[in-house]
Coordinates of C-alpha atoms in Angstrom, one line a residue:
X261 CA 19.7 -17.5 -3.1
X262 CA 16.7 -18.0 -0.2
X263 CA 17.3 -16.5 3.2
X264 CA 17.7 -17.9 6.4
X265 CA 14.2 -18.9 8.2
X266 CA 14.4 -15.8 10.3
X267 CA 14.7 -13.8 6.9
X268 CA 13.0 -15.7 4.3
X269 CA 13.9 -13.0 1.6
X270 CA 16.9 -12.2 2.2
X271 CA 19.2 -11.3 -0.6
X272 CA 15.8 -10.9 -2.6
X273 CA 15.1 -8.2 -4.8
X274 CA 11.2 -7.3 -4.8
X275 CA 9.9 -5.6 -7.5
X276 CA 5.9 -4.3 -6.4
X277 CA 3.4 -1.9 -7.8
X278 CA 1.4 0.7 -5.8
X279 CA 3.2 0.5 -2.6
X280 CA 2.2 3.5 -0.8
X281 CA -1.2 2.3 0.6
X282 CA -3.2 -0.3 1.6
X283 CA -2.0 -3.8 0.8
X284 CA 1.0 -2.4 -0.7
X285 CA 2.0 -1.0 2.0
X286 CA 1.7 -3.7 4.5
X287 CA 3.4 -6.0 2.0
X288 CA 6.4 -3.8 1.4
X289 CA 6.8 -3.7 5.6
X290 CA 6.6 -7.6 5.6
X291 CA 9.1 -8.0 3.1
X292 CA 11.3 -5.9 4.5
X293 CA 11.2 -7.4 8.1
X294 CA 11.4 -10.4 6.2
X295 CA 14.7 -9.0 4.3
X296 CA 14.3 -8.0 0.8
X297 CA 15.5 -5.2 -1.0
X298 CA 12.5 -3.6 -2.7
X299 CA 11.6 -1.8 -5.7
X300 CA 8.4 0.0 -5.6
X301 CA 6.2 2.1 -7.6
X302 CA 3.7 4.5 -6.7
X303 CA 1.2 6.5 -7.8
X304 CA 2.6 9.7 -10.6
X305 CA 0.6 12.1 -8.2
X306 CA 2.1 11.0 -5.0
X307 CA 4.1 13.9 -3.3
X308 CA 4.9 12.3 0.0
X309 CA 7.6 9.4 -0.2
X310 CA 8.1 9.3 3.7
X311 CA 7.5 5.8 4.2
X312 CA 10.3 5.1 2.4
X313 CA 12.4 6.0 5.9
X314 CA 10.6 3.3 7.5
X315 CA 11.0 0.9 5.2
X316 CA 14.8 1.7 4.9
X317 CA 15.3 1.3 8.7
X318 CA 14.2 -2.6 8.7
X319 CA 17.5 -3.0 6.9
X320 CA 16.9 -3.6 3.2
X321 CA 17.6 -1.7 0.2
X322 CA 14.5 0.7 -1.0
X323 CA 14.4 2.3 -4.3
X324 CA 11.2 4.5 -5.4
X325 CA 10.1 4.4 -9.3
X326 CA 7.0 6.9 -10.2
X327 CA 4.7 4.7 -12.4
X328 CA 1.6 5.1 -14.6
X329 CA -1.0 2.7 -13.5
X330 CA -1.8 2.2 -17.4
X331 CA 2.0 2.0 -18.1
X332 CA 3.1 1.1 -22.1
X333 CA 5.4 -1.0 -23.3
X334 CA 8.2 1.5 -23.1
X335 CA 7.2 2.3 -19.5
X336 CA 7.4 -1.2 -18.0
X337 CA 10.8 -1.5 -19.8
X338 CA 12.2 1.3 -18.6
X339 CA 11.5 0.1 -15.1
X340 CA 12.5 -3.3 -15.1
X341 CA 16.0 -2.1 -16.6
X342 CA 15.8 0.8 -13.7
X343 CA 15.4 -1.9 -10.9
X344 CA 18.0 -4.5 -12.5
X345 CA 20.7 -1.3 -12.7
X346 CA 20.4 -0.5 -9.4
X347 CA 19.4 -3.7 -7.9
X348 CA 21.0 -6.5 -9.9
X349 CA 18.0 -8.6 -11.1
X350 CA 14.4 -8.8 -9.8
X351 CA 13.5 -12.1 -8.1
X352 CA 9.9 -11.7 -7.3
X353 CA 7.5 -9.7 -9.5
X354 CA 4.1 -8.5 -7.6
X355 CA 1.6 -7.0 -9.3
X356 CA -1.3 -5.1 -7.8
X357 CA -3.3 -3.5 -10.1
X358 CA -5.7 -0.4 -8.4
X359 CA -8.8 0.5 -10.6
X360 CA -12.4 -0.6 -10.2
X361 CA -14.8 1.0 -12.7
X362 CA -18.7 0.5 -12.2
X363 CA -21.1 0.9 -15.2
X364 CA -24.1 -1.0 -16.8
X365 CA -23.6 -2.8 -20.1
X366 CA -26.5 -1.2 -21.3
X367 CA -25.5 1.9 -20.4
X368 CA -24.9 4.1 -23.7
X369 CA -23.3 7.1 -22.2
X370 CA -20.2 5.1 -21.1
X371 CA -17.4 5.6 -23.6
X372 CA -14.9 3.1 -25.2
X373 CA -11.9 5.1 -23.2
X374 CA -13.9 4.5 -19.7
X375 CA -13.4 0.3 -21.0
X376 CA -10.1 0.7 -22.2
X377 CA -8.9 2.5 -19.2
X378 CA -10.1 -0.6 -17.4
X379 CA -8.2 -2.9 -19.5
X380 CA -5.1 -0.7 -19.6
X381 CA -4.5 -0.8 -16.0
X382 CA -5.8 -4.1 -14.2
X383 CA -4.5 -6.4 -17.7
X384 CA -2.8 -5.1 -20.1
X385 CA -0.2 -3.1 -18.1
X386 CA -0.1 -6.4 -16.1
X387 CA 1.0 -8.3 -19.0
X388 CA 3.2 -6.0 -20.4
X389 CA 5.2 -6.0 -17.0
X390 CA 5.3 -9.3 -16.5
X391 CA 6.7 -10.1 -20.3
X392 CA 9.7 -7.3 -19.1
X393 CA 10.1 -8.8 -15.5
X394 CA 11.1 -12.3 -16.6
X395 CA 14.3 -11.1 -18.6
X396 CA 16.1 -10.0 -15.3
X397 CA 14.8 -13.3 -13.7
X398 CA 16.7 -16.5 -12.7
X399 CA 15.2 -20.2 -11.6
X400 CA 13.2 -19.5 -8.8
X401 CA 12.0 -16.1 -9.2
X402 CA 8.6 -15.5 -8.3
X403 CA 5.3 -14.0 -10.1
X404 CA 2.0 -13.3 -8.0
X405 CA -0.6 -11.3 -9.0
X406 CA -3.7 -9.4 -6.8
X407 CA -6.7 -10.5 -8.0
X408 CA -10.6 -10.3 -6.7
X409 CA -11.7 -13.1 -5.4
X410 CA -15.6 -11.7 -5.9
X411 CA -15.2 -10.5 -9.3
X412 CA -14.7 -13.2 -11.8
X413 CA -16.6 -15.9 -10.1
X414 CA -20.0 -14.3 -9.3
X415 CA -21.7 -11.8 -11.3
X416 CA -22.7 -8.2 -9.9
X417 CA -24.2 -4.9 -11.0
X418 CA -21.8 -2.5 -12.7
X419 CA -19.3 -4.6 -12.6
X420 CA -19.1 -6.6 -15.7
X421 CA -16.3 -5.4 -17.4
X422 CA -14.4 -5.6 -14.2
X423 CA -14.9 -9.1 -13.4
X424 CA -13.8 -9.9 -17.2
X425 CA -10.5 -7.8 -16.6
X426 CA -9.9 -10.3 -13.5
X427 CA -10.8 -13.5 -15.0
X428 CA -8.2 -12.0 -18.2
X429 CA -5.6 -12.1 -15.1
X430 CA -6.1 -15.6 -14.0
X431 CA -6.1 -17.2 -17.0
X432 CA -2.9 -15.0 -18.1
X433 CA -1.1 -16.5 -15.1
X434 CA -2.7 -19.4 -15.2
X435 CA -0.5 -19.8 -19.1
X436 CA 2.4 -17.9 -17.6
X437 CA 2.8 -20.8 -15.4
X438 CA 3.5 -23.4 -17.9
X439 CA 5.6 -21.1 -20.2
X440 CA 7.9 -20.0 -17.6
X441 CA 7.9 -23.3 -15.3
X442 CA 10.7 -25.0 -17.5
X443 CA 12.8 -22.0 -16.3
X444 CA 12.1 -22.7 -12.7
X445 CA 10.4 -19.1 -12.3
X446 CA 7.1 -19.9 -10.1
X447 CA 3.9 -18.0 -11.3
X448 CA 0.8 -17.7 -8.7
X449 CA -2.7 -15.4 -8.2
X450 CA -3.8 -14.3 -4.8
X451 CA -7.6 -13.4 -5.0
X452 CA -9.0 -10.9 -2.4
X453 CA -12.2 -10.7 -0.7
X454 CA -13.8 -8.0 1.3
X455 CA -10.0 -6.3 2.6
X456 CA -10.5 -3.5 5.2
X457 CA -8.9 -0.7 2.9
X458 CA -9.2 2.2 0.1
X459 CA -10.0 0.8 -3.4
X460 CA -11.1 3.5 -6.0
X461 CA -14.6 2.8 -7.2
X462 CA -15.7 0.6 -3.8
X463 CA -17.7 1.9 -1.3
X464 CA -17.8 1.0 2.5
X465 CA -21.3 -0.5 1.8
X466 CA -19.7 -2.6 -0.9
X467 CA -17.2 -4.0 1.5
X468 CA -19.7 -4.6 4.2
X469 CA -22.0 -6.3 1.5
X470 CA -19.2 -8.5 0.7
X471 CA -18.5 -8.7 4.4
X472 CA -21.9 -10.6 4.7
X473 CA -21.4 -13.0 1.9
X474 CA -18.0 -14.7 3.6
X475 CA -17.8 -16.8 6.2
X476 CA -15.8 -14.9 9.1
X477 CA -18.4 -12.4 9.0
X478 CA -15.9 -9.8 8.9
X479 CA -13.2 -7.4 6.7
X480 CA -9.9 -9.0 6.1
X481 CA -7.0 -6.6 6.7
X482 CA -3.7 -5.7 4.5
X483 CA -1.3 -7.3 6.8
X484 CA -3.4 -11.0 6.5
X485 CA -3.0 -10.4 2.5
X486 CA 0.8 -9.3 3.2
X487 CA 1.0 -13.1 4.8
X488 CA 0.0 -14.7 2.0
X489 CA 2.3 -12.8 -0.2
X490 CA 5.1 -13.4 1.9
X491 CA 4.4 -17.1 1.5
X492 CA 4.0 -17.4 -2.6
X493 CA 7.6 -15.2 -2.3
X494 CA 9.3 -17.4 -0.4
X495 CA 10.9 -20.7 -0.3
X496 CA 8.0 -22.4 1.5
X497 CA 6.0 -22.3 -2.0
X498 CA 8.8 -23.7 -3.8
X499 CA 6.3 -26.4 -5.8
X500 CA 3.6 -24.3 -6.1
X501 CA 2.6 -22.6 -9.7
X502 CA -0.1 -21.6 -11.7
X503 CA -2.3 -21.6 -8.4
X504 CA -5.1 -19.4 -7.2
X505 CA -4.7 -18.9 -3.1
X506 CA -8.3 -17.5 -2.0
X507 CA -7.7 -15.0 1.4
X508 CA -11.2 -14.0 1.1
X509 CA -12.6 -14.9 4.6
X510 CA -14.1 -18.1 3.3
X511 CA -16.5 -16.4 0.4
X512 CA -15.9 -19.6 -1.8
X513 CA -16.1 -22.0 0.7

């Protein structure tokens, strides 16, 4: 069931990763205000959980799940079945993914658990989520993943493996589109620019390089991402799937 226009999610159950900062933090508020119930993850080391009270005064129900960010199998399992016991199903599924490693190709001293720690968090745990998401999921549930818009479109120093773990993303949604579709369960990227907060491995200079490189000359901020999320969630985007939405400031205009 879609909410009333005032409350576009209401009645939704939300299921989103690394909640406690950021853009997951300023989606979770949206889709509260907006009326979903949520289910979030965050961090294993986080020790302060007192935004939850904030989120639980806009109305909605708010559950907490500690998560590895290079979650198994077995991990993303036992969440899904965590969030349909205590929440019914999960409607929309939102993936956002926080590691950004930087090291040369050439360079030997990098070892193969550096890449596959890359790997395990920003695709692989991404998949394995998704595959568990979909069996508490009913016609019009909704996928969307956090992507960089930068990263698998334009090469950069350091970066290399990186940008191949995004483009692994988009073309993993990009196929989870048509094999879900036939159910009715809508499956959708959002790819990031320059965004005025903390990822690990980027650097204020990075930002303010990529800054440069858009169009509005300027850092994008959570609650503009949070928008477009709210959107792909919601009934508005009811015939759009296996679509990348840019909110990069115009980079690939």
């Amino acid at each position: 069931m879609l909410g009333s226009t005032s409350k576009p999610l209401a009645g939704r159950v939300v299921l989103l990763t690394n909640a406690n900062h950021g853009v997951g933090l300023a989606t979770a508020n949206l889709l509260a205000s907006a009326g979903a119930d949520l289910a979030l993850t965050v961090d294993e080391e986080v020790l302060d959980a007192s935004f939850l009270n904030d989120l639980r005064r806009l109305g909605g129900r708010v559950e907490m799940y500690r998560w590895p960010s290079s979650a198994s199998a077995v991990d993303c399992s036992r969440l899904t079945r965590s969030v349909a016991s205590s929440l019914g199903r999960i409607d929309v599924l939102i993936t956002n993914a926080r590691h950004r490693a930087h090291w040369q190709v050439d360079d030997v001293d990098v070892d193969e658990e550096a890449l596959e720690r890359q790997y395990a968090t920003t695709v692989r745990a991404v998949m394995l989520l998704v595959r568990s998401s979909v069996r508490f999921m009913e016609s019009g549930a909704r996928i969307i993943a956090l992507s960089a818009s930068l990263a698998d479109r334009v090469g950069a120093p350091g970066l290399a493996d990186y940008a191949a773990s995004k483009a692994a993303i988009t073309a993993f949604f990009r196929g989870a589109a048509h094999d879900l579709g036939p159910r009715g369960i809508n499956v959708n990227v959002i790819q990031l620019g320059a965004i005025r907060t903390e990822l690990p491995g980027t650097s204020r200079d990075d930002l303010n390089a990529e800054m440069q490189s858009n169009v509005l000359k300027r850092l994008g901020t959570p609650e503009e991402v949070a928008n477009a999320i709210l959107f792909l969630a919601g009934p508005s985007s009811s015939f759009i799937t296996g679509s990348v939405l840019n909110v990069d400031g115009g980079y690939n205009a």
